[in-house]
Amino acid sequence: TASADAGKKLQEWLDAHRDRFPTDQSAADHLIISGPRLSQILSGDRASRDLAIRIHVMTSGLVPGSLMRPDFWAKPDHVPMPEAAE
């Protein structure tokens, strides 16, 4: 399923970025979710629309929101990006 593929891709991304996020909890904190919720996502649970956007932003699109939620976005460049803070 898309959710399982996204969970695997996110785990691979986290493993490659342990310098930035040494623990899954540090990544969960960055995403503003609980550690157990991140574990569920990594195991293939479906992310909410907002969480899919936050993961897309955190990973610079390497784990695209469109992979996590193809029901919202057909391609990575369709995922809405938050406005940059001024």
A tleap script that builds the chain and sets N, CA, C and O, in Angstrom:
source leaprc.protein.ff14SB
mol = sequence {
  NTHR ALA SER ALA ASP ALA GLY LYS LYS LEU
  GLN GLU TRP LEU ASP ALA HIE ARG ASP ARG
  PHE PRO THR ASP GLN SER ALA ALA ASP HIE
  LEU ILE ILE SER GLY PRO ARG LEU SER GLN
  ILE LEU SER GLY ASP ARG ALA SER ARG ASP
  LEU ALA ILE ARG ILE HIE VAL MET THR SER
  GLY LEU VAL PRO GLY SER LEU MET ARG PRO
  ASP PHE TRP ALA LYS PRO ASP HIE VAL PRO
  MET PRO GLU ALA ALA CGLU
}
set mol.1.N position { 0.840 -1.194 0.000 }
set mol.1.CA position { 0.000 0.000 0.000 }
set mol.1.C position { 0.878 1.248 0.000 }
set mol.1.O position { 2.063 1.186 0.327 }
set mol.2.N position { 0.291 2.365 -0.366 }
set mol.2.CA position { 1.021 3.630 -0.390 }
set mol.2.C position { 1.504 3.996 1.007 }
set mol.2.O position { 2.620 4.491 1.162 }
set mol.3.N position { 0.682 3.760 2.025 }
set mol.3.CA position { 1.075 4.105 3.391 }
set mol.3.C position { 2.278 3.285 3.848 }
set mol.3.O position { 3.176 3.815 4.503 }
set mol.4.N position { 2.303 2.006 3.511 }
set mol.4.CA position { 3.438 1.157 3.883 }
set mol.4.C position { 4.695 1.604 3.155 }
set mol.4.O position { 5.772 1.651 3.750 }
set mol.5.N position { 4.570 1.936 1.864 }
set mol.5.CA position { 5.717 2.426 1.097 }
set mol.5.C position { 6.233 3.739 1.688 }
set mol.5.O position { 7.442 3.942 1.793 }
set mol.6.N position { 5.320 4.623 2.072 }
set mol.6.CA position { 5.706 5.905 2.663 }
set mol.6.C position { 6.393 5.689 4.007 }
set mol.6.O position { 7.383 6.356 4.308 }
set mol.7.N position { 5.882 4.769 4.814 }
set mol.7.CA position { 6.497 4.479 6.103 }
set mol.7.C position { 7.916 3.960 5.942 }
set mol.7.O position { 8.815 4.353 6.685 }
set mol.8.N position { 8.113 3.082 4.976 }
set mol.8.CA position { 9.449 2.530 4.715 }
set mol.8.C position { 10.388 3.630 4.230 }
set mol.8.O position { 11.531 3.717 4.679 }
set mol.9.N position { 9.912 4.460 3.323 }
set mol.9.CA position { 10.728 5.550 2.785 }
set mol.9.C position { 11.080 6.552 3.883 }
set mol.9.O position { 12.200 7.061 3.920 }
set mol.10.N position { 10.127 6.840 4.780 }
set mol.10.CA position { 10.405 7.753 5.884 }
set mol.10.C position { 11.436 7.148 6.831 }
set mol.10.O position { 12.323 7.857 7.307 }
set mol.11.N position { 11.337 5.854 7.111 }
set mol.11.CA position { 12.325 5.207 7.980 }
set mol.11.C position { 13.712 5.288 7.355 }
set mol.11.O position { 14.691 5.560 8.050 }
set mol.12.N position { 13.803 5.056 6.056 }
set mol.12.CA position { 15.086 5.153 5.362 }
set mol.12.C position { 15.634 6.580 5.451 }
set mol.12.O position { 16.831 6.775 5.659 }
set mol.13.N position { 14.759 7.573 5.293 }
set mol.13.CA position { 15.184 8.965 5.377 }
set mol.13.C position { 15.691 9.277 6.786 }
set mol.13.O position { 16.739 9.902 6.950 }
set mol.14.N position { 14.945 8.841 7.798 }
set mol.14.CA position { 15.369 9.089 9.187 }
set mol.14.C position { 16.711 8.426 9.465 }
set mol.14.O position { 17.578 9.026 10.101 }
set mol.15.N position { 16.889 7.202 8.998 }
set mol.15.CA position { 18.153 6.494 9.213 }
set mol.15.C position { 19.325 7.244 8.576 }
set mol.15.O position { 20.433 7.240 9.111 }
set mol.16.N position { 19.079 7.879 7.448 }
set mol.16.CA position { 20.128 8.616 6.751 }
set mol.16.C position { 20.376 10.001 7.348 }
set mol.16.O position { 21.352 10.665 6.999 }
set mol.17.N position { 19.495 10.435 8.245 }
set mol.17.CA position { 19.603 11.788 8.815 }
set mol.17.C position { 19.668 11.757 10.339 }
set mol.17.O position { 19.097 12.619 11.008 }
set mol.18.N position { 20.363 10.767 10.882 }
set mol.18.CA position { 20.472 10.649 12.342 }
set mol.18.C position { 21.309 11.764 12.950 }
set mol.18.O position { 21.237 12.003 14.155 }
set mol.19.N position { 22.104 12.449 12.132 }
set mol.19.CA position { 22.824 13.605 12.653 }
set mol.19.C position { 21.850 14.724 13.026 }
set mol.19.O position { 22.078 15.457 13.988 }
set mol.20.N position { 20.782 14.848 12.274 }
set mol.20.CA position { 19.762 15.878 12.529 }
set mol.20.C position { 18.709 15.389 13.518 }
set mol.20.O position { 18.266 16.145 14.383 }
set mol.21.N position { 18.313 14.132 13.389 }
set mol.21.CA position { 17.296 13.528 14.257 }
set mol.21.C position { 17.865 12.242 14.838 }
set mol.21.O position { 17.632 11.163 14.293 }
set mol.22.N position { 18.619 12.343 15.955 }
set mol.22.CA position { 19.286 11.159 16.498 }
set mol.22.C position { 18.329 10.071 16.981 }
set mol.22.O position { 18.703 8.901 17.057 }
set mol.23.N position { 17.107 10.454 17.302 }
set mol.23.CA position { 16.110 9.474 17.749 }
set mol.23.C position { 14.806 9.706 16.991 }
set mol.23.O position { 14.557 10.792 16.468 }
set mol.24.N position { 13.988 8.669 16.945 }
set mol.24.CA position { 12.660 8.845 16.351 }
set mol.24.C position { 11.859 9.877 17.134 }
set mol.24.O position { 11.055 10.607 16.555 }
set mol.25.N position { 12.073 9.943 18.452 }
set mol.25.CA position { 11.343 10.926 19.258 }
set mol.25.C position { 11.711 12.349 18.853 }
set mol.25.O position { 10.850 13.228 18.848 }
set mol.26.N position { 12.973 12.591 18.516 }
set mol.26.CA position { 13.358 13.941 18.085 }
set mol.26.C position { 12.663 14.301 16.766 }
set mol.26.O position { 12.279 15.452 16.559 }
set mol.27.N position { 12.506 13.323 15.883 }
set mol.27.CA position { 11.770 13.565 14.639 }
set mol.27.C position { 10.290 13.791 14.935 }
set mol.27.O position { 9.663 14.669 14.342 }
set mol.28.N position { 9.736 13.008 15.843 }
set mol.28.CA position { 8.335 13.178 16.224 }
set mol.28.C position { 8.109 14.568 16.804 }
set mol.28.O position { 7.123 15.228 16.476 }
set mol.29.N position { 9.021 15.012 17.666 }
set mol.29.CA position { 8.907 16.356 18.245 }
set mol.29.C position { 8.918 17.413 17.150 }
set mol.29.O position { 8.136 18.362 17.194 }
set mol.30.N position { 9.796 17.253 16.174 }
set mol.30.CA position { 9.878 18.197 15.059 }
set mol.30.C position { 8.566 18.229 14.268 }
set mol.30.O position { 8.133 19.283 13.800 }
set mol.31.N position { 7.951 17.065 14.130 }
set mol.31.CA position { 6.697 16.950 13.371 }
set mol.31.C position { 5.462 17.306 14.200 }
set mol.31.O position { 4.344 17.345 13.686 }
set mol.32.N position { 5.683 17.565 15.488 }
set mol.32.CA position { 4.609 17.915 16.423 }
set mol.32.C position { 3.607 16.763 16.571 }
set mol.32.O position { 2.393 16.965 16.553 }
set mol.33.N position { 4.155 15.548 16.717 }
set mol.33.CA position { 3.344 14.365 16.979 }
set mol.33.C position { 4.022 13.564 18.089 }
set mol.33.O position { 5.164 13.840 18.457 }
set mol.34.N position { 3.319 12.589 18.607 }
set mol.34.CA position { 3.893 11.739 19.652 }
set mol.34.C position { 4.813 10.687 19.029 }
set mol.34.O position { 4.705 10.366 17.846 }
set mol.35.N position { 5.709 10.165 19.846 }
set mol.35.CA position { 6.566 9.070 19.397 }
set mol.35.C position { 5.766 7.867 18.929 }
set mol.35.O position { 6.057 7.308 17.871 }
set mol.36.N position { 4.738 7.450 19.715 }
set mol.36.CA position { 3.924 6.322 19.258 }
set mol.36.C position { 3.220 6.581 17.912 }
set mol.36.O position { 3.054 5.660 17.113 }
set mol.37.N position { 2.811 7.833 17.668 }
set mol.37.CA position { 2.160 8.140 16.393 }
set mol.37.C position { 3.167 8.011 15.250 }
set mol.37.O position { 2.827 7.508 14.179 }
set mol.38.N position { 4.403 8.463 15.471 }
set mol.38.CA position { 5.425 8.298 14.437 }
set mol.38.C position { 5.668 6.820 14.173 }
set mol.38.O position { 5.811 6.414 13.020 }
set mol.39.N position { 5.715 6.018 15.218 }
set mol.39.CA position { 5.889 4.571 15.040 }
set mol.39.C position { 4.781 3.987 14.181 }
set mol.39.O position { 5.031 3.120 13.344 }
set mol.40.N position { 3.556 4.460 14.387 }
set mol.40.CA position { 2.429 3.982 13.582 }
set mol.40.C position { 2.624 4.354 12.110 }
set mol.40.O position { 2.368 3.540 11.222 }
set mol.41.N position { 3.075 5.578 11.854 }
set mol.41.CA position { 3.309 6.028 10.475 }
set mol.41.C position { 4.415 5.178 9.841 }
set mol.41.O position { 4.298 4.746 8.694 }
set mol.42.N position { 5.482 4.947 10.597 }
set mol.42.CA position { 6.591 4.146 10.076 }
set mol.42.C position { 6.157 2.710 9.791 }
set mol.42.O position { 6.734 2.041 8.934 }
set mol.43.N position { 5.140 2.241 10.513 }
set mol.43.CA position { 4.627 0.879 10.316 }
set mol.43.C position { 3.572 0.800 9.219 }
set mol.43.O position { 3.040 -0.275 8.946 }
set mol.44.N position { 3.266 1.935 8.590 }
set mol.44.CA position { 2.331 1.912 7.471 }
set mol.44.C position { 0.970 2.507 7.728 }
set mol.44.O position { 0.094 2.441 6.866 }
set mol.45.N position { 0.770 3.098 8.920 }
set mol.45.CA position { -0.502 3.775 9.188 }
set mol.45.C position { -0.580 5.037 8.336 }
set mol.45.O position { 0.442 5.652 8.030 }
set mol.46.N position { -1.772 5.412 7.962 }
set mol.46.CA position { -1.957 6.561 7.084 }
set mol.46.C position { -1.788 7.875 7.852 }
set mol.46.O position { -2.355 8.049 8.930 }
set mol.47.N position { -1.014 8.784 7.293 }
set mol.47.CA position { -0.817 10.107 7.880 }
set mol.47.C position { -1.990 11.007 7.531 }
set mol.47.O position { -2.623 10.848 6.487 }
set mol.48.N position { -2.271 11.951 8.414 }
set mol.48.CA position { -3.272 12.971 8.095 }
set mol.48.C position { -2.731 13.860 6.980 }
set mol.48.O position { -1.538 13.834 6.680 }
set mol.49.N position { -3.598 14.628 6.384 }
set mol.49.CA position { -3.192 15.555 5.326 }
set mol.49.C position { -2.121 16.508 5.844 }
set mol.49.O position { -1.096 16.704 5.190 }
set mol.50.N position { -2.350 17.102 7.015 }
set mol.50.CA position { -1.398 18.064 7.571 }
set mol.50.C position { -0.063 17.409 7.907 }
set mol.50.O position { 0.992 17.996 7.668 }
set mol.51.N position { -0.100 16.206 8.456 }
set mol.51.CA position { 1.145 15.510 8.780 }
set mol.51.C position { 1.903 15.153 7.508 }
set mol.51.O position { 3.130 15.248 7.475 }
set mol.52.N position { 1.200 14.751 6.475 }
set mol.52.CA position { 1.856 14.441 5.196 }
set mol.52.C position { 2.592 15.677 4.668 }
set mol.52.O position { 3.691 15.563 4.125 }
set mol.53.N position { 1.987 16.847 4.828 }
set mol.53.CA position { 2.648 18.090 4.402 }
set mol.53.C position { 3.887 18.340 5.258 }
set mol.53.O position { 4.940 18.693 4.727 }
set mol.54.N position { 3.775 18.161 6.581 }
set mol.54.CA position { 4.926 18.401 7.463 }
set mol.54.C position { 6.076 17.439 7.146 }
set mol.54.O position { 7.241 17.836 7.166 }
set mol.55.N position { 5.750 16.179 6.855 }
set mol.55.CA position { 6.796 15.208 6.495 }
set mol.55.C position { 7.416 15.590 5.155 }
set mol.55.O position { 8.633 15.517 4.990 }
set mol.56.N position { 6.598 15.991 4.215 }
set mol.56.CA position { 7.085 16.435 2.898 }
set mol.56.C position { 8.070 17.591 3.083 }
set mol.56.O position { 9.139 17.595 2.472 }
set mol.57.N position { 7.724 18.558 3.911 }
set mol.57.CA position { 8.594 19.715 4.155 }
set mol.57.C position { 9.869 19.285 4.878 }
set mol.57.O position { 10.964 19.683 4.481 }
set mol.58.N position { 9.743 18.472 5.940 }
set mol.58.CA position { 10.898 18.043 6.729 }
set mol.58.C position { 11.913 17.315 5.855 }
set mol.58.O position { 13.119 17.483 6.033 }
set mol.59.N position { 11.433 16.510 4.914 }
set mol.59.CA position { 12.314 15.692 4.077 }
set mol.59.C position { 12.640 16.372 2.743 }
set mol.59.O position { 13.228 15.754 1.855 }
set mol.60.N position { 12.263 17.629 2.608 }
set mol.60.CA position { 12.469 18.376 1.351 }
set mol.60.C position { 11.896 17.630 0.153 }
set mol.60.O position { 12.459 17.665 -0.941 }
set mol.61.N position { 10.773 16.958 0.372 }
set mol.61.CA position { 10.078 16.258 -0.703 }
set mol.61.C position { 10.605 14.869 -1.016 }
set mol.61.O position { 10.084 14.204 -1.911 }
set mol.62.N position { 11.636 14.411 -0.294 }
set mol.62.CA position { 12.155 13.066 -0.550 }
set mol.62.C position { 11.191 11.989 -0.068 }
set mol.62.O position { 11.205 10.868 -0.578 }
set mol.63.N position { 10.358 12.320 0.908 }
set mol.63.CA position { 9.217 11.482 1.280 }
set mol.63.C position { 7.998 12.350 0.953 }
set mol.63.O position { 7.493 13.072 1.813 }
set mol.64.N position { 7.535 12.272 -0.289 }
set mol.64.CA position { 6.515 13.209 -0.750 }
set mol.64.C position { 5.131 12.963 -0.150 }
set mol.64.O position { 4.708 11.829 0.073 }
set mol.65.N position { 4.458 14.068 0.097 }
set mol.65.CA position { 3.085 13.989 0.575 }
set mol.65.C position { 2.205 13.202 -0.379 }
set mol.65.O position { 1.247 12.553 0.042 }
set mol.66.N position { 2.527 13.259 -1.656 }
set mol.66.CA position { 1.732 12.530 -2.648 }
set mol.66.C position { 1.882 11.021 -2.502 }
set mol.66.O position { 0.981 10.281 -2.896 }
set mol.67.N position { 2.996 10.542 -1.947 }
set mol.67.CA position { 3.149 9.115 -1.677 }
set mol.67.C position { 2.309 8.722 -0.464 }
set mol.67.O position { 1.696 7.655 -0.439 }
set mol.68.N position { 2.289 9.598 0.539 }
set mol.68.CA position { 1.533 9.310 1.760 }
set mol.68.C position { 0.033 9.462 1.557 }
set mol.68.O position { -0.757 8.710 2.128 }
set mol.69.N position { -0.358 10.440 0.741 }
set mol.69.CA position { -1.781 10.716 0.539 }
set mol.69.C position { -2.097 10.948 -0.937 }
set mol.69.O position { -2.385 12.075 -1.340 }
set mol.70.N position { -2.045 9.887 -1.743 }
set mol.70.CA position { -2.363 10.051 -3.160 }
set mol.70.C position { -3.822 10.444 -3.393 }
set mol.70.O position { -4.194 10.869 -4.487 }
set mol.71.N position { -4.645 10.297 -2.345 }
set mol.71.CA position { -6.038 10.730 -2.469 }
set mol.71.C position { -6.148 12.255 -2.482 }
set mol.71.O position { -7.176 12.794 -2.894 }
set mol.72.N position { -5.107 12.956 -2.038 }
set mol.72.CA position { -5.092 14.422 -2.071 }
set mol.72.C position { -4.263 14.966 -3.227 }
set mol.72.O position { -4.654 15.938 -3.874 }
set mol.73.N position { -3.093 14.325 -3.492 }
set mol.73.CA position { -2.161 14.875 -4.465 }
set mol.73.C position { -1.649 13.780 -5.395 }
set mol.73.O position { -1.255 12.706 -4.940 }
set mol.74.N position { -1.656 14.053 -6.692 }
set mol.74.CA position { -1.201 13.071 -7.677 }
set mol.74.C position { 0.319 13.044 -7.802 }
set mol.74.O position { 0.902 11.990 -8.058 }
set mol.75.N position { 0.962 14.192 -7.624 }
set mol.75.CA position { 2.409 14.291 -7.801 }
set mol.75.C position { 3.007 15.115 -6.666 }
set mol.75.O position { 2.305 15.911 -6.041 }
set mol.76.N position { 4.309 14.929 -6.393 }
set mol.76.CA position { 4.944 15.697 -5.324 }
set mol.76.C position { 4.795 17.207 -5.473 }
set mol.76.O position { 4.632 17.913 -4.478 }
set mol.77.N position { 4.849 17.708 -6.704 }
set mol.77.CA position { 4.753 19.164 -6.855 }
set mol.77.C position { 3.328 19.690 -6.672 }
set mol.77.O position { 3.105 20.898 -6.752 }
set mol.78.N position { 2.370 18.808 -6.430 }
set mol.78.CA position { 1.006 19.227 -6.112 }
set mol.78.C position { 0.818 19.485 -4.621 }
set mol.78.O position { -0.168 20.100 -4.215 }
set mol.79.N position { 1.764 19.014 -3.800 }
set mol.79.CA position { 1.643 19.162 -2.348 }
set mol.79.C position { 1.843 20.623 -1.992 }
set mol.79.O position { 2.864 21.210 -2.352 }
set mol.80.N position { 0.875 21.229 -1.282 }
set mol.80.CA position { 1.015 22.646 -0.939 }
set mol.80.C position { 2.138 22.854 0.074 }
set mol.80.O position { 2.250 22.128 1.062 }
set mol.81.N position { 2.952 23.844 -0.192 }
set mol.81.CA position { 4.043 24.171 0.706 }
set mol.81.C position { 3.641 25.376 1.556 }
set mol.81.O position { 3.041 26.323 1.048 }
set mol.82.N position { 3.969 25.342 2.842 }
set mol.82.CA position { 3.633 26.493 3.686 }
set mol.82.C position { 4.384 27.742 3.222 }
set mol.82.O position { 5.473 27.664 2.654 }
set mol.83.N position { 3.778 28.870 3.478 }
set mol.83.CA position { 4.427 30.135 3.141 }
set mol.83.C position { 5.665 30.311 4.003 }
set mol.83.O position { 5.653 29.969 5.185 }
set mol.84.N position { 6.711 30.831 3.432 }
set mol.84.CA position { 7.937 31.084 4.189 }
set mol.84.C position { 7.694 32.209 5.197 }
set mol.84.O position { 7.019 33.194 4.900 }
set mol.85.N position { 8.250 32.042 6.370 }
set mol.85.CA position { 8.111 33.077 7.390 }
set mol.85.C position { 8.915 34.303 6.980 }
set mol.85.O position { 10.005 34.189 6.419 }
set mol.86.N position { 8.377 35.441 7.261 }
set mol.86.CA position { 9.075 36.685 6.904 }
set mol.86.C position { 9.770 37.255 8.099 }
set mol.86.O position { 10.412 38.300 7.999 }
savepdb mol mol.pdb
quit
